[in-house]
Amino acid sequence: MDQHLIQTVNRLQDAFASLGGDSSIDLPQITVVGSQSSGKSSVLENIVGRDFLPRGTGIVTRRPLVLQLTNRRVDPERPTPIPDGVSLDEDESIDEWGEFLHLPGKKFYDFNKIRDEIVRETEKETGNNAGISSVPINLRIFSPNVLTLTLVDLPGLTKVPVGDQPKDIERLIKDMLLKFISKPNAIILSVTGANTDLANSDGLKLAREVDPEGTRTIGVLTKIDLMDKGTDVVDILAGRVIPLRYGYVPVINRGQNDIKANKRIKDALAYEAQFFENHPSYRAKAQYCGTPFLARKLNMILMHHIKATLPDIKTRIHSSLSKYQAELSQLGDDTLMGSPSNMVLNVITEFTNEYRTILDGNSQDLSTSELSGGARISFVFHELYANGIKAIDPFEQVKDVDIRTILYNSSGSSPALFVGSTAFEVIVKQQIKRFEDPSLRCVALVYDELVRILQQILQKPIFRRYPTLKERLSHTVIFFLKQAVLPTNKLVSDMVAMESCYVNTAHPDFISGHEAMRQVQEKHHPTPKVTVDPKTGKPISQNQQNPDLINMNGNGNDGGSGRFFGSFFASKNKKKMAAMEPPPSVLKASGTLSDRETMETDVIKLLISSYFNIIERSMIDMVPKAIMLSLVKFSKEEIQRELLEKLYKTGNIEEMLNESEFTVQRRKECQKMVEGLQKAAEIVASV
């Protein structure tokens, strides 16, 4: 059962390797890290029991090597027959071979050829220089002499670039190693030479960055036999230096001289066992030292780790499978369902239905984070436009002196006896025209919102799938909306023109002239409070008459225009007055007003404010209705007809259904991911 668990993860690794990896599925694996001179390769070869890794100076391991060891039992009484066409050398066995994932079906009985293939495949990816790549090589080794185990051999840490190595080789290697060991399901196998200070171990230092508590790190101490006489690693093994959850295992590898002398690994393992059994510091714990114990311990750690993480792996596989299946469904089949004309008709129908749905607020994808569709148009009407209209001040451009000038001009050659209605109408009409610009701006804002809805709909996968159709549809809708804006602008402008064309002073909300005079009179000369005689209890009569009221009726001393002419001649001496010089080319009303002129001006301003407020309310109410009728409602009702006429009835329908390169490529990727994840789901379902 334990072997089956590890083999299950191996099959999952193969499935994901064929997909190029899947970052959302973190598989349990043992990652080997250490410096270049720590002896990583020798540890792996000792575990396998065969020479198969490239050797040399500098960076030899330049791509991650996913090493899957599978124990296969052999019945000595029933030897495995040698297949036809296979010849074996003296050191080769029919029960022991290697397979590469990139060469399916090909068995390597000669482990020297395995080394050559690793070199060839590495150079294929990285070139002949000393560059590195994070794309792994997957190697499976089947042997009765190994324990079922999965190890990932990573490039050794280096500090100084040598030869044609990249200048930032240290950073490149560190980034690659962190990519593998930072995954929570990765067990870190940190290899350190025992003849160096453990505190300076590059492998342990890197492991502590991602596993500061040492909960998923196991230490391997190499070169025990090269330590100075009288020294040992007992304190390290006891966890008194840098404690790790899985502890440390001391091993002895072949040295360079042993390798050059072709010393067999079998002999090296025998020397290792003899060394620990006879060494005074280690013989009491010799059964916990050496490569065979390391292999058993790694097998046990990996097996328990897989048991703990398998439920989460199953969940992640099914989650990823559902995600890619949903995306594949959105991308659609690679063959057209039905005729091209039916496809275009379906796309047009889907677009128009979605357009109406978003405007009406009936979409199934209503956002909780922001306003969209019809709600944004409502915001334009009731917030932007209403506040913009209310911000218009009727007296921002018309000052009191301008009102007096119009009053004089409207009375002609005869001084006016009463406040002139002509002046009121002239000013009101001028101010009403100021509503036109914000009203037309409102039309433009609503048009922008309709285009925004268009762009929102075109983000759906069905439209991204056919870029030509998407472009044609977008162009047609925008042109249609622009054409609809023209009559909408005219309607809104006509509404403003109607209001300025006829001033309805009989409007029920309009203040009357008498009421305006009364309010102005009350403002300037408030009615005095009735004073009661405390002795008699009767009110005291007011005998003094208000002279300004008489002036308002036209009976004052200065008449209707005395103040105007008085101000004009105020600076003239009598001699110049007698000369009766012609009037200047530009005459303006005086900036200083008499009490009567002030009250007349206030009456006009009160009348203007009253009528302006009526038109303001009318525009806030009617302009949105006009825009809804002529632009929004019109587009909802006529857009489908427009699209059918411009797209469906044209003769180049098949051209519009050419898929984008992104869609074709992404569909292939999703199909590949779905197939791989389905295979992975079947694998984990068997556990």
XYZ file of C-alpha atoms in Angstrom:
687
model
C 0.000 0.000 0.000
C 2.837 2.402 0.862
C 4.526 1.749 -2.461
C 1.206 2.272 -4.216
C 0.826 5.716 -2.601
C 4.209 6.895 -3.846
C 3.581 5.411 -7.286
C 0.281 7.283 -7.363
C 2.090 10.579 -6.810
C 4.642 9.572 -9.458
C 1.825 9.047 -11.952
C 0.387 12.420 -10.978
C 3.780 14.025 -11.566
C 3.925 12.449 -15.002
C 0.421 13.682 -15.774
C 1.239 17.245 -14.752
C 4.651 17.168 -16.431
C 2.927 16.444 -19.738
C 0.844 19.584 -19.142
C 3.858 21.747 -18.428
C 3.062 21.766 -14.715
C 0.062 23.049 -12.783
C 0.835 25.605 -10.094
C -2.465 25.058 -8.284
C -1.607 21.379 -7.541
C 1.248 21.108 -5.062
C 2.387 17.472 -5.078
C 4.392 15.919 -2.217
C 8.012 15.461 -3.222
C 11.495 15.476 -1.739
C 13.642 18.320 -3.100
C 17.426 18.042 -2.807
C 19.385 21.259 -2.185
C 22.995 21.968 -1.363
C 26.112 23.669 -2.635
C 28.033 22.361 -5.651
C 30.635 20.594 -3.541
C 28.261 19.113 -0.955
C 27.925 15.694 -2.653
C 24.270 15.801 -3.766
C 24.852 13.673 -6.870
C 26.769 11.032 -4.924
C 23.951 10.765 -2.356
C 21.392 10.153 -5.118
C 23.602 7.618 -6.893
C 24.170 5.759 -3.643
C 20.405 5.612 -3.056
C 19.875 4.222 -6.580
C 22.972 2.035 -6.440
C 24.079 2.943 -9.965
C 26.196 5.596 -11.695
C 23.862 7.610 -13.888
C 24.290 11.344 -13.128
C 26.524 13.711 -15.144
C 29.781 14.663 -13.489
C 32.342 17.378 -14.048
C 33.381 20.827 -12.858
C 31.090 23.824 -12.429
C 27.322 23.493 -12.688
C 26.631 19.958 -13.857
C 22.957 19.798 -12.886
C 21.459 22.653 -14.912
C 17.850 21.464 -14.991
C 15.750 19.964 -12.189
C 15.767 16.159 -12.368
C 12.579 14.510 -11.085
C 13.854 11.065 -10.109
C 11.099 8.499 -9.572
C 12.367 5.270 -8.035
C 10.084 2.241 -8.234
C 10.802 -0.992 -6.440
C 9.850 -3.997 -8.549
C 9.963 -7.390 -6.955
C 11.703 -10.206 -8.799
C 11.041 -13.876 -8.333
C 14.460 -15.590 -8.353
C 12.842 -18.833 -9.417
C 11.199 -17.198 -12.443
C 13.777 -14.917 -14.107
C 12.541 -12.190 -16.445
C 13.029 -13.172 -20.099
C 15.173 -10.894 -22.247
C 13.058 -9.288 -24.996
C 14.021 -9.781 -28.612
C 16.539 -7.251 -29.908
C 17.882 -6.424 -26.413
C 21.508 -7.259 -25.610
C 22.887 -6.737 -22.131
C 26.453 -6.081 -20.994
C 28.016 -7.636 -17.966
C 26.953 -4.857 -15.557
C 23.411 -4.606 -16.950
C 20.286 -6.399 -15.740
C 16.957 -7.064 -17.390
C 15.311 -6.267 -14.025
C 16.815 -2.787 -13.768
C 16.227 0.016 -16.249
C 15.374 3.681 -16.653
C 12.735 5.530 -18.665
C 12.430 9.204 -19.580
C 9.038 10.871 -19.790
C 10.053 12.668 -22.988
C 10.946 9.266 -24.576
C 7.885 7.130 -23.786
C 8.297 3.392 -24.250
C 12.109 3.460 -24.514
C 13.969 1.514 -21.803
C 17.577 2.286 -20.887
C 19.330 -0.768 -19.445
C 22.720 0.950 -19.800
C 22.892 3.610 -17.096
C 25.757 5.339 -18.920
C 23.280 6.058 -21.707
C 20.918 7.507 -19.100
C 23.695 9.952 -18.192
C 24.217 10.812 -21.869
C 20.486 11.423 -22.370
C 20.360 13.742 -19.334
C 23.228 15.755 -20.810
C 21.635 15.812 -24.269
C 18.221 16.863 -22.976
C 19.790 19.530 -20.750
C 21.714 21.061 -23.645
C 18.578 20.914 -25.783
C 16.890 23.293 -23.334
C 19.807 25.393 -22.082
C 22.338 25.238 -24.913
C 26.010 24.319 -24.622
C 26.847 27.141 -22.235
C 26.446 27.059 -18.475
C 22.906 28.450 -18.475
C 20.141 26.905 -16.386
C 16.449 26.131 -16.905
C 13.591 25.399 -14.498
C 11.942 22.941 -16.924
C 12.403 19.532 -15.248
C 13.603 16.239 -16.724
C 11.496 13.303 -15.544
C 13.422 10.038 -15.079
C 11.909 6.810 -13.777
C 14.146 4.002 -12.551
C 12.737 0.519 -11.973
C 14.863 -1.795 -9.888
C 14.554 -4.480 -7.208
C 17.407 -2.719 -5.396
C 15.645 0.611 -4.678
C 12.873 1.717 -2.378
C 9.915 3.419 -4.016
C 10.781 7.072 -3.683
C 10.528 10.420 -5.521
C 13.383 12.915 -5.387
C 13.944 16.204 -7.203
C 17.617 16.961 -7.794
C 18.179 20.713 -8.134
C 21.239 22.672 -9.344
C 23.884 23.237 -6.701
C 24.200 26.655 -5.111
C 27.119 28.721 -6.350
C 28.351 32.213 -5.556
C 30.904 33.224 -8.195
C 30.229 32.824 -11.946
C 32.884 30.774 -13.706
C 33.697 30.798 -17.418
C 30.697 31.645 -19.551
C 28.215 31.367 -16.706
C 25.696 34.228 -16.490
C 26.802 37.097 -14.244
C 23.721 36.686 -12.054
C 24.028 32.895 -11.814
C 23.727 32.961 -8.009
C 20.378 34.761 -8.156
C 19.085 32.572 -10.999
C 19.840 29.346 -9.141
C 18.458 30.657 -5.862
C 15.205 31.762 -7.526
C 14.815 28.326 -9.127
C 15.440 26.506 -5.854
C 13.005 28.737 -3.973
C 10.354 28.009 -6.617
C 10.558 24.299 -5.721
C 11.218 24.295 -1.971
C 8.755 27.082 -1.078
C 5.795 24.829 -1.901
C 4.229 23.666 1.392
C 4.130 20.016 0.294
C 7.851 19.872 -0.531
C 10.128 17.969 1.870
C 13.559 19.650 1.793
C 16.597 17.358 1.743
C 19.486 19.647 2.683
C 22.904 18.179 1.857
C 25.911 19.590 3.727
C 29.516 18.495 3.924
C 30.367 17.470 7.491
C 33.869 18.900 7.117
C 32.406 22.441 6.913
C 30.740 24.580 9.564
C 27.019 23.744 9.681
C 26.181 27.395 10.351
C 27.619 28.255 6.924
C 25.661 25.577 5.061
C 24.139 27.102 1.916
C 21.488 24.391 1.740
C 20.345 24.853 5.339
C 20.402 28.627 5.003
C 18.104 28.465 1.955
C 15.829 25.917 3.648
C 15.452 28.173 6.694
C 14.139 30.973 4.442
C 11.027 28.948 3.564
C 10.949 26.605 6.572
C 12.237 28.647 9.524
C 11.029 26.111 12.117
C 12.603 23.166 10.292
C 9.312 21.243 10.244
C 9.748 19.853 6.719
C 13.537 19.734 6.412
C 15.800 16.719 6.755
C 19.580 17.109 6.900
C 22.160 14.880 5.213
C 25.775 15.123 6.360
C 28.291 13.920 3.775
C 32.055 13.429 3.879
C 31.991 12.087 7.439
C 35.215 10.190 6.717
C 36.997 13.404 5.718
C 36.538 15.140 9.067
C 39.583 16.008 11.158
C 40.684 13.264 13.517
C 38.996 13.532 16.888
C 35.977 15.425 15.573
C 32.464 14.127 14.900
C 28.902 15.253 14.245
C 27.286 13.741 17.330
C 26.052 17.124 18.604
C 24.493 17.849 15.216
C 22.793 14.419 15.111
C 21.433 15.011 18.620
C 19.819 18.284 17.449
C 21.913 20.486 19.720
C 23.240 22.737 16.927
C 20.479 23.424 14.386
C 17.494 21.213 15.226
C 15.336 19.801 12.416
C 12.062 17.904 12.729
C 13.321 14.958 10.696
C 16.861 15.178 12.092
C 20.129 14.402 10.284
C 21.530 11.311 8.611
C 25.314 10.947 8.155
C 26.502 9.239 4.952
C 29.776 8.543 3.173
C 30.087 8.992 -0.584
C 32.765 7.974 -3.040
C 35.524 10.540 -3.476
C 36.863 11.744 -6.801
C 39.696 9.211 -6.622
C 37.185 6.412 -6.030
C 35.151 7.508 -9.039
C 38.229 7.726 -11.267
C 39.254 4.273 -10.075
C 35.756 3.008 -11.027
C 34.995 1.926 -7.497
C 31.596 0.296 -7.523
C 28.784 1.749 -5.448
C 28.228 -1.681 -3.928
C 31.743 -1.596 -2.529
C 31.302 2.016 -1.425
C 28.152 1.113 0.530
C 30.016 -1.765 2.193
C 32.807 0.618 3.214
C 30.196 3.044 4.551
C 28.547 0.423 6.710
C 31.920 -0.771 8.030
C 32.979 2.807 8.837
C 29.929 3.576 10.995
C 30.008 0.175 12.735
C 33.643 0.599 13.713
C 33.769 4.323 14.468
C 33.749 4.974 18.238
C 31.395 7.970 17.929
C 28.807 6.304 15.684
C 28.876 2.549 16.293
C 26.242 2.771 19.039
C 23.838 4.288 16.495
C 25.228 2.674 13.353
C 21.778 1.415 12.324
C 20.673 5.079 12.008
C 23.586 6.024 9.773
C 24.393 5.458 6.125
C 22.650 5.549 2.759
C 20.351 2.490 3.241
C 18.884 4.055 6.394
C 18.528 7.400 4.586
C 16.569 5.702 1.769
C 14.263 3.940 4.246
C 13.721 7.143 6.192
C 12.939 9.140 3.062
C 10.530 6.439 1.927
C 8.727 6.548 5.265
C 8.647 10.374 5.406
C 7.314 10.640 1.863
C 4.700 7.964 2.452
C 3.347 9.648 5.596
C 3.455 13.032 3.883
C 1.432 11.720 0.941
C -1.170 10.230 3.296
C -1.563 13.603 5.008
C -1.833 15.662 1.828
C -3.772 13.347 -0.500
C -7.278 14.579 0.520
C -6.291 18.166 -0.251
C -4.711 17.072 -3.547
C -7.966 15.371 -4.550
C -9.919 18.552 -3.770
C -7.522 20.730 -5.747
C -7.585 18.399 -8.747
C -11.383 18.407 -8.904
C -11.487 22.188 -8.393
C -8.995 22.797 -11.210
C -10.821 20.330 -13.441
C -14.118 22.171 -12.919
C -12.436 25.506 -13.657
C -10.902 24.363 -16.941
C -14.058 22.537 -18.007
C -16.067 25.738 -17.457
C -13.539 27.778 -19.451
C -13.529 25.181 -22.227
C -17.310 25.354 -22.337
C -17.142 29.145 -22.706
C -14.572 28.882 -25.484
C -16.936 26.597 -27.368
C -16.343 23.662 -29.640
C -13.741 23.974 -32.366
C -16.417 23.165 -34.931
C -19.396 25.418 -35.684
C -22.688 24.227 -34.253
C -25.079 24.770 -37.162
C -24.757 26.996 -40.171
C -22.752 30.246 -40.097
C -25.908 32.299 -40.607
C -27.523 30.665 -37.581
C -24.408 31.373 -35.517
C -24.491 35.066 -36.450
C -28.220 35.192 -35.740
C -27.661 33.615 -32.308
C -24.873 36.080 -31.496
C -27.046 39.062 -32.516
C -29.954 37.745 -30.470
C -27.749 37.155 -27.433
C -26.289 40.651 -27.708
C -29.647 42.435 -27.979
C -31.150 40.412 -25.123
C -28.163 41.184 -22.918
C -28.289 44.881 -23.916
C -31.939 45.185 -22.892
C -31.395 43.148 -19.747
C -28.562 45.359 -18.515
C -30.544 48.537 -19.203
C -33.557 47.181 -17.318
C -31.458 45.901 -14.402
C -32.528 42.276 -14.869
C -29.051 40.843 -15.486
C -28.059 37.648 -13.705
C -24.602 39.115 -13.083
C -25.608 42.141 -11.010
C -22.573 43.659 -9.326
C -22.466 44.331 -5.594
C -19.372 46.519 -5.842
C -20.378 49.200 -8.372
C -23.285 50.660 -10.334
C -23.726 49.398 -13.868
C -26.029 49.633 -16.858
C -29.325 51.435 -16.329
C -28.337 52.412 -12.788
C -25.485 54.532 -14.154
C -27.898 56.279 -16.552
C -30.182 57.002 -13.608
C -27.183 58.492 -11.794
C -26.501 60.744 -14.799
C -30.117 61.995 -14.757
C -30.734 62.456 -11.061
C -27.297 63.376 -9.790
C -25.105 64.846 -12.509
C -27.750 66.547 -14.648
C -30.077 67.642 -11.835
C -27.226 69.115 -9.807
C -25.734 70.684 -12.918
C -29.021 72.455 -13.707
C -29.476 73.560 -10.101
C -25.986 75.038 -10.126
C -26.941 77.577 -12.822
C -27.360 81.013 -11.245
C -29.688 83.261 -13.299
C -27.853 86.364 -12.041
C -24.342 85.043 -12.566
C -24.093 86.832 -15.905
C -26.708 89.572 -15.294
C -25.801 92.273 -12.782
C -28.076 94.938 -11.332
C -26.692 97.595 -13.660
C -27.548 95.358 -16.637
C -31.116 95.046 -15.399
C -31.389 98.852 -15.075
C -30.049 99.287 -18.610
C -32.632 96.867 -19.991
C -35.363 98.615 -18.014
C -34.434 101.977 -19.535
C -34.126 100.502 -23.020
C -37.494 98.754 -22.748
C -39.297 101.983 -21.748
C -38.168 103.792 -24.894
C -38.317 107.582 -24.985
C -40.996 107.842 -22.281
C -39.959 107.206 -18.685
C -41.738 104.074 -17.378
C -44.500 104.487 -14.842
C -44.451 100.822 -13.817
C -41.955 97.981 -13.768
C -41.604 96.870 -17.409
C -42.605 93.298 -18.390
C -40.495 93.577 -21.551
C -37.286 93.789 -19.552
C -38.342 90.742 -17.526
C -39.008 88.657 -20.668
C -35.737 89.684 -22.337
C -33.669 88.636 -19.323
C -35.607 85.418 -18.692
C -35.265 84.272 -22.294
C -31.536 84.922 -22.227
C -31.126 82.860 -19.061
C -33.344 79.992 -20.232
C -30.977 79.435 -23.160
C -28.263 78.605 -20.655
C -30.056 75.300 -19.989
C -29.140 74.055 -23.452
C -25.457 73.249 -22.868
C -25.903 71.059 -19.753
C -28.890 69.347 -21.400
C -26.831 68.451 -24.469
C -24.036 67.364 -22.128
C -26.524 65.017 -20.483
C -27.253 63.448 -23.876
C -23.506 62.903 -24.406
C -23.114 61.282 -20.973
C -25.983 58.872 -21.615
C -24.444 58.003 -24.994
C -21.171 57.232 -23.205
C -23.020 54.922 -20.822
C -24.643 53.042 -23.704
C -21.218 52.566 -25.287
C -19.959 51.368 -21.902
C -22.705 48.739 -21.836
C -21.679 47.705 -25.352
C -18.062 47.206 -24.265
C -19.192 45.298 -21.190
C -21.187 42.845 -23.293
C -18.369 42.412 -25.810
C -16.121 41.091 -23.033
C -18.126 37.866 -22.971
C -16.274 34.811 -24.360
C -18.639 34.372 -27.323
C -17.565 37.771 -28.697
C -13.854 37.331 -27.911
C -14.036 34.082 -29.841
C -14.901 35.840 -33.104
C -12.874 39.088 -33.266
C -14.082 40.063 -36.765
C -17.715 39.674 -35.759
C -17.017 41.538 -32.513
C -15.424 44.438 -34.393
C -18.241 44.618 -36.938
C -20.855 44.470 -34.196
C -19.118 47.157 -32.159
C -18.762 49.448 -35.182
C -22.415 48.956 -36.164
C -23.788 49.652 -32.683
C -21.644 52.744 -32.146
C -22.642 54.158 -35.538
C -26.294 53.411 -34.739
C -26.068 55.191 -31.366
C -24.338 58.205 -32.914
C -27.161 58.480 -35.440
C -29.716 58.278 -32.618
C -27.938 61.071 -30.730
C -28.636 63.598 -33.512
C -32.462 63.660 -33.191
C -32.079 63.453 -29.407
C -29.943 66.588 -29.395
C -32.493 68.349 -31.611
C -35.342 67.317 -29.324
C -33.534 68.616 -26.250
C -32.574 71.862 -28.012
C -36.189 72.306 -29.157
C -37.359 71.894 -25.565
C -35.082 74.712 -24.462
C -36.189 76.797 -27.445
C -39.859 76.208 -26.555
C -39.306 77.455 -23.043
C -37.482 80.564 -24.216
C -39.969 81.180 -27.045
C -43.002 81.652 -24.817
C -42.850 82.998 -21.284
C -45.933 81.726 -19.518
C -46.524 84.292 -16.795
C -49.890 82.642 -16.112
C -48.168 79.555 -14.737
C -49.759 78.666 -11.390
C -46.375 78.524 -9.673
C -45.261 81.925 -10.980
C -45.290 84.773 -8.527
C -47.545 87.687 -9.587
C -46.277 91.201 -10.073
C -48.316 92.495 -7.125
C -46.986 89.760 -4.880
C -43.442 90.533 -5.994
C -43.930 94.244 -5.179
C -45.403 93.359 -1.813
C -42.464 91.116 -0.909
C -39.904 93.706 -2.038
C -41.758 96.451 -0.169
C -41.807 94.265 2.927
C -38.113 93.554 2.521
C -37.084 97.206 2.252
C -39.709 98.693 4.585
C -41.027 96.092 6.966
C -44.476 96.807 8.377
C -43.940 98.426 11.767
C -45.221 96.583 14.743
C -48.406 98.005 16.250
C -47.543 99.797 19.463
C -50.174 99.642 22.222
C -50.631 102.505 24.670
C -50.061 100.955 28.078
C -52.494 103.346 29.700
C -55.443 103.062 27.360
C -54.679 99.738 25.740
C -55.358 101.254 22.299
C -52.888 101.100 19.351
C -50.855 104.219 18.658
C -51.574 105.509 15.110
C -48.776 105.906 12.519
C -49.200 109.300 10.899
C -46.068 109.350 8.820
C -46.544 108.074 5.279
C -43.791 106.130 3.533
C -42.355 108.291 0.735
C -40.833 105.355 -1.108
C -44.260 103.790 -1.672
C -45.276 107.008 -3.406
C -42.165 106.788 -5.535
C -43.026 103.253 -6.524
C -46.322 104.587 -7.868
C -44.540 107.127 -9.952
C -45.367 110.237 -7.897
C -41.921 110.924 -6.488
C -40.005 114.098 -6.965
C -37.297 112.674 -9.277
C -39.715 111.083 -11.743
C -38.910 107.969 -13.703
C -35.560 109.017 -15.085
C -34.211 111.819 -12.928
C -31.684 109.596 -11.281
C -30.368 108.461 -14.674
C -29.852 111.938 -16.033
C -28.785 113.271 -12.640
C -25.966 110.782 -12.519
C -24.948 111.635 -16.066
C -24.691 115.368 -15.395
C -23.395 115.054 -11.841
C -19.848 115.802 -12.870
C -20.749 118.538 -15.345
C -20.554 122.197 -14.489
C -23.326 124.561 -15.462
C -21.339 126.017 -18.334
C -21.000 122.629 -20.010
C -24.635 121.890 -19.271
C -25.638 125.027 -21.070
C -23.526 124.032 -24.083
C -25.718 120.898 -24.549
C -22.937 118.750 -25.903
C -24.079 115.606 -27.795
C -24.375 112.409 -25.669
C -21.416 110.031 -25.599
C -21.333 107.095 -28.025
C -21.886 104.599 -25.184
C -24.426 105.338 -22.461
C -24.870 103.068 -19.444
C -27.124 103.159 -16.474
C -25.685 104.478 -13.258
C -24.044 101.956 -10.954
C -25.542 103.800 -7.960
C -29.284 103.244 -7.621
C -31.887 105.262 -5.809
C -34.276 103.569 -3.401
C -36.942 103.370 -6.062
C -34.536 101.944 -8.664
C -33.292 99.421 -6.151
C -36.829 98.267 -5.437
C -37.654 98.095 -9.167
C -34.549 96.003 -9.767
C -35.406 93.691 -6.879
C -38.905 93.195 -8.260
C -37.467 92.206 -11.658
C -34.985 89.846 -9.997
C -37.730 88.254 -7.918
C -39.848 87.662 -11.016
C -36.846 86.224 -12.887
C -35.977 83.866 -9.999
C -39.557 82.647 -9.754
C -39.856 81.865 -13.453
C -36.297 80.479 -13.659
C -37.107 77.974 -10.891
C -40.178 76.836 -12.822
C -38.116 76.185 -15.964
C -35.392 74.524 -13.896
C -37.855 71.999 -12.471
C -39.343 71.475 -15.909
C -35.956 70.754 -17.509
C -34.909 68.369 -14.722
C -38.162 66.486 -15.315
C -38.486 66.603 -19.102
C -34.942 66.290 -20.489
C -34.358 62.780 -19.040
C -37.735 61.753 -20.458
C -36.752 63.076 -23.881
C -33.415 61.230 -23.763
C -35.087 58.017 -22.650
C -37.606 58.256 -25.476
C -35.354 59.316 -28.311
C -32.098 57.500 -27.399
C -32.390 54.770 -24.752
C -35.822 53.334 -25.578
C -35.212 53.804 -29.297
C -31.933 51.864 -29.107
C -33.554 49.039 -27.133
C -36.298 48.651 -29.710
C -34.341 49.200 -32.920
C -30.853 47.824 -32.273
C -31.739 44.257 -33.216
C -33.243 45.372 -36.518
C -30.129 47.443 -37.220
C -27.779 44.529 -36.510
C -29.801 42.131 -38.627
C -29.763 44.587 -41.495
C -26.077 45.453 -41.273
C -24.632 42.057 -40.277
C -27.026 39.208 -40.936
C -28.073 40.236 -44.433
C -24.517 40.756 -45.675
C -22.790 38.096 -47.738
C -19.553 37.711 -45.742
C -20.940 35.805 -42.734
C -18.315 33.052 -42.823
C -15.515 35.631 -42.707
C -16.966 37.110 -39.517
C -16.827 33.698 -37.817
C -13.053 33.291 -38.094
C -11.806 32.545 -34.588
C -9.024 34.519 -32.924
C -5.607 32.922 -32.481
C -5.971 33.371 -28.736
C -9.212 31.356 -28.708
C -7.726 28.531 -30.780
C -4.580 28.375 -28.630
C -6.413 28.703 -25.334
C -8.884 25.969 -26.329
C -5.969 23.616 -27.028
C -4.438 24.469 -23.654
C -7.722 23.923 -21.838
C -8.380 20.643 -23.643
C -4.904 19.485 -22.677
C -5.424 20.550 -19.054
C -8.848 18.880 -18.883
C -7.456 15.621 -20.266
C -4.523 15.684 -17.848
C -6.683 16.585 -14.842
C -9.223 13.905 -15.745
C -6.373 11.409 -15.810
C -5.146 12.763 -12.447
C -8.666 12.474 -11.020
C -8.795 8.824 -12.095
C -5.397 8.226 -10.499
C -6.334 9.676 -7.091
C -9.741 7.996 -7.238
C -7.967 4.625 -7.170
C -6.436 5.373 -3.751
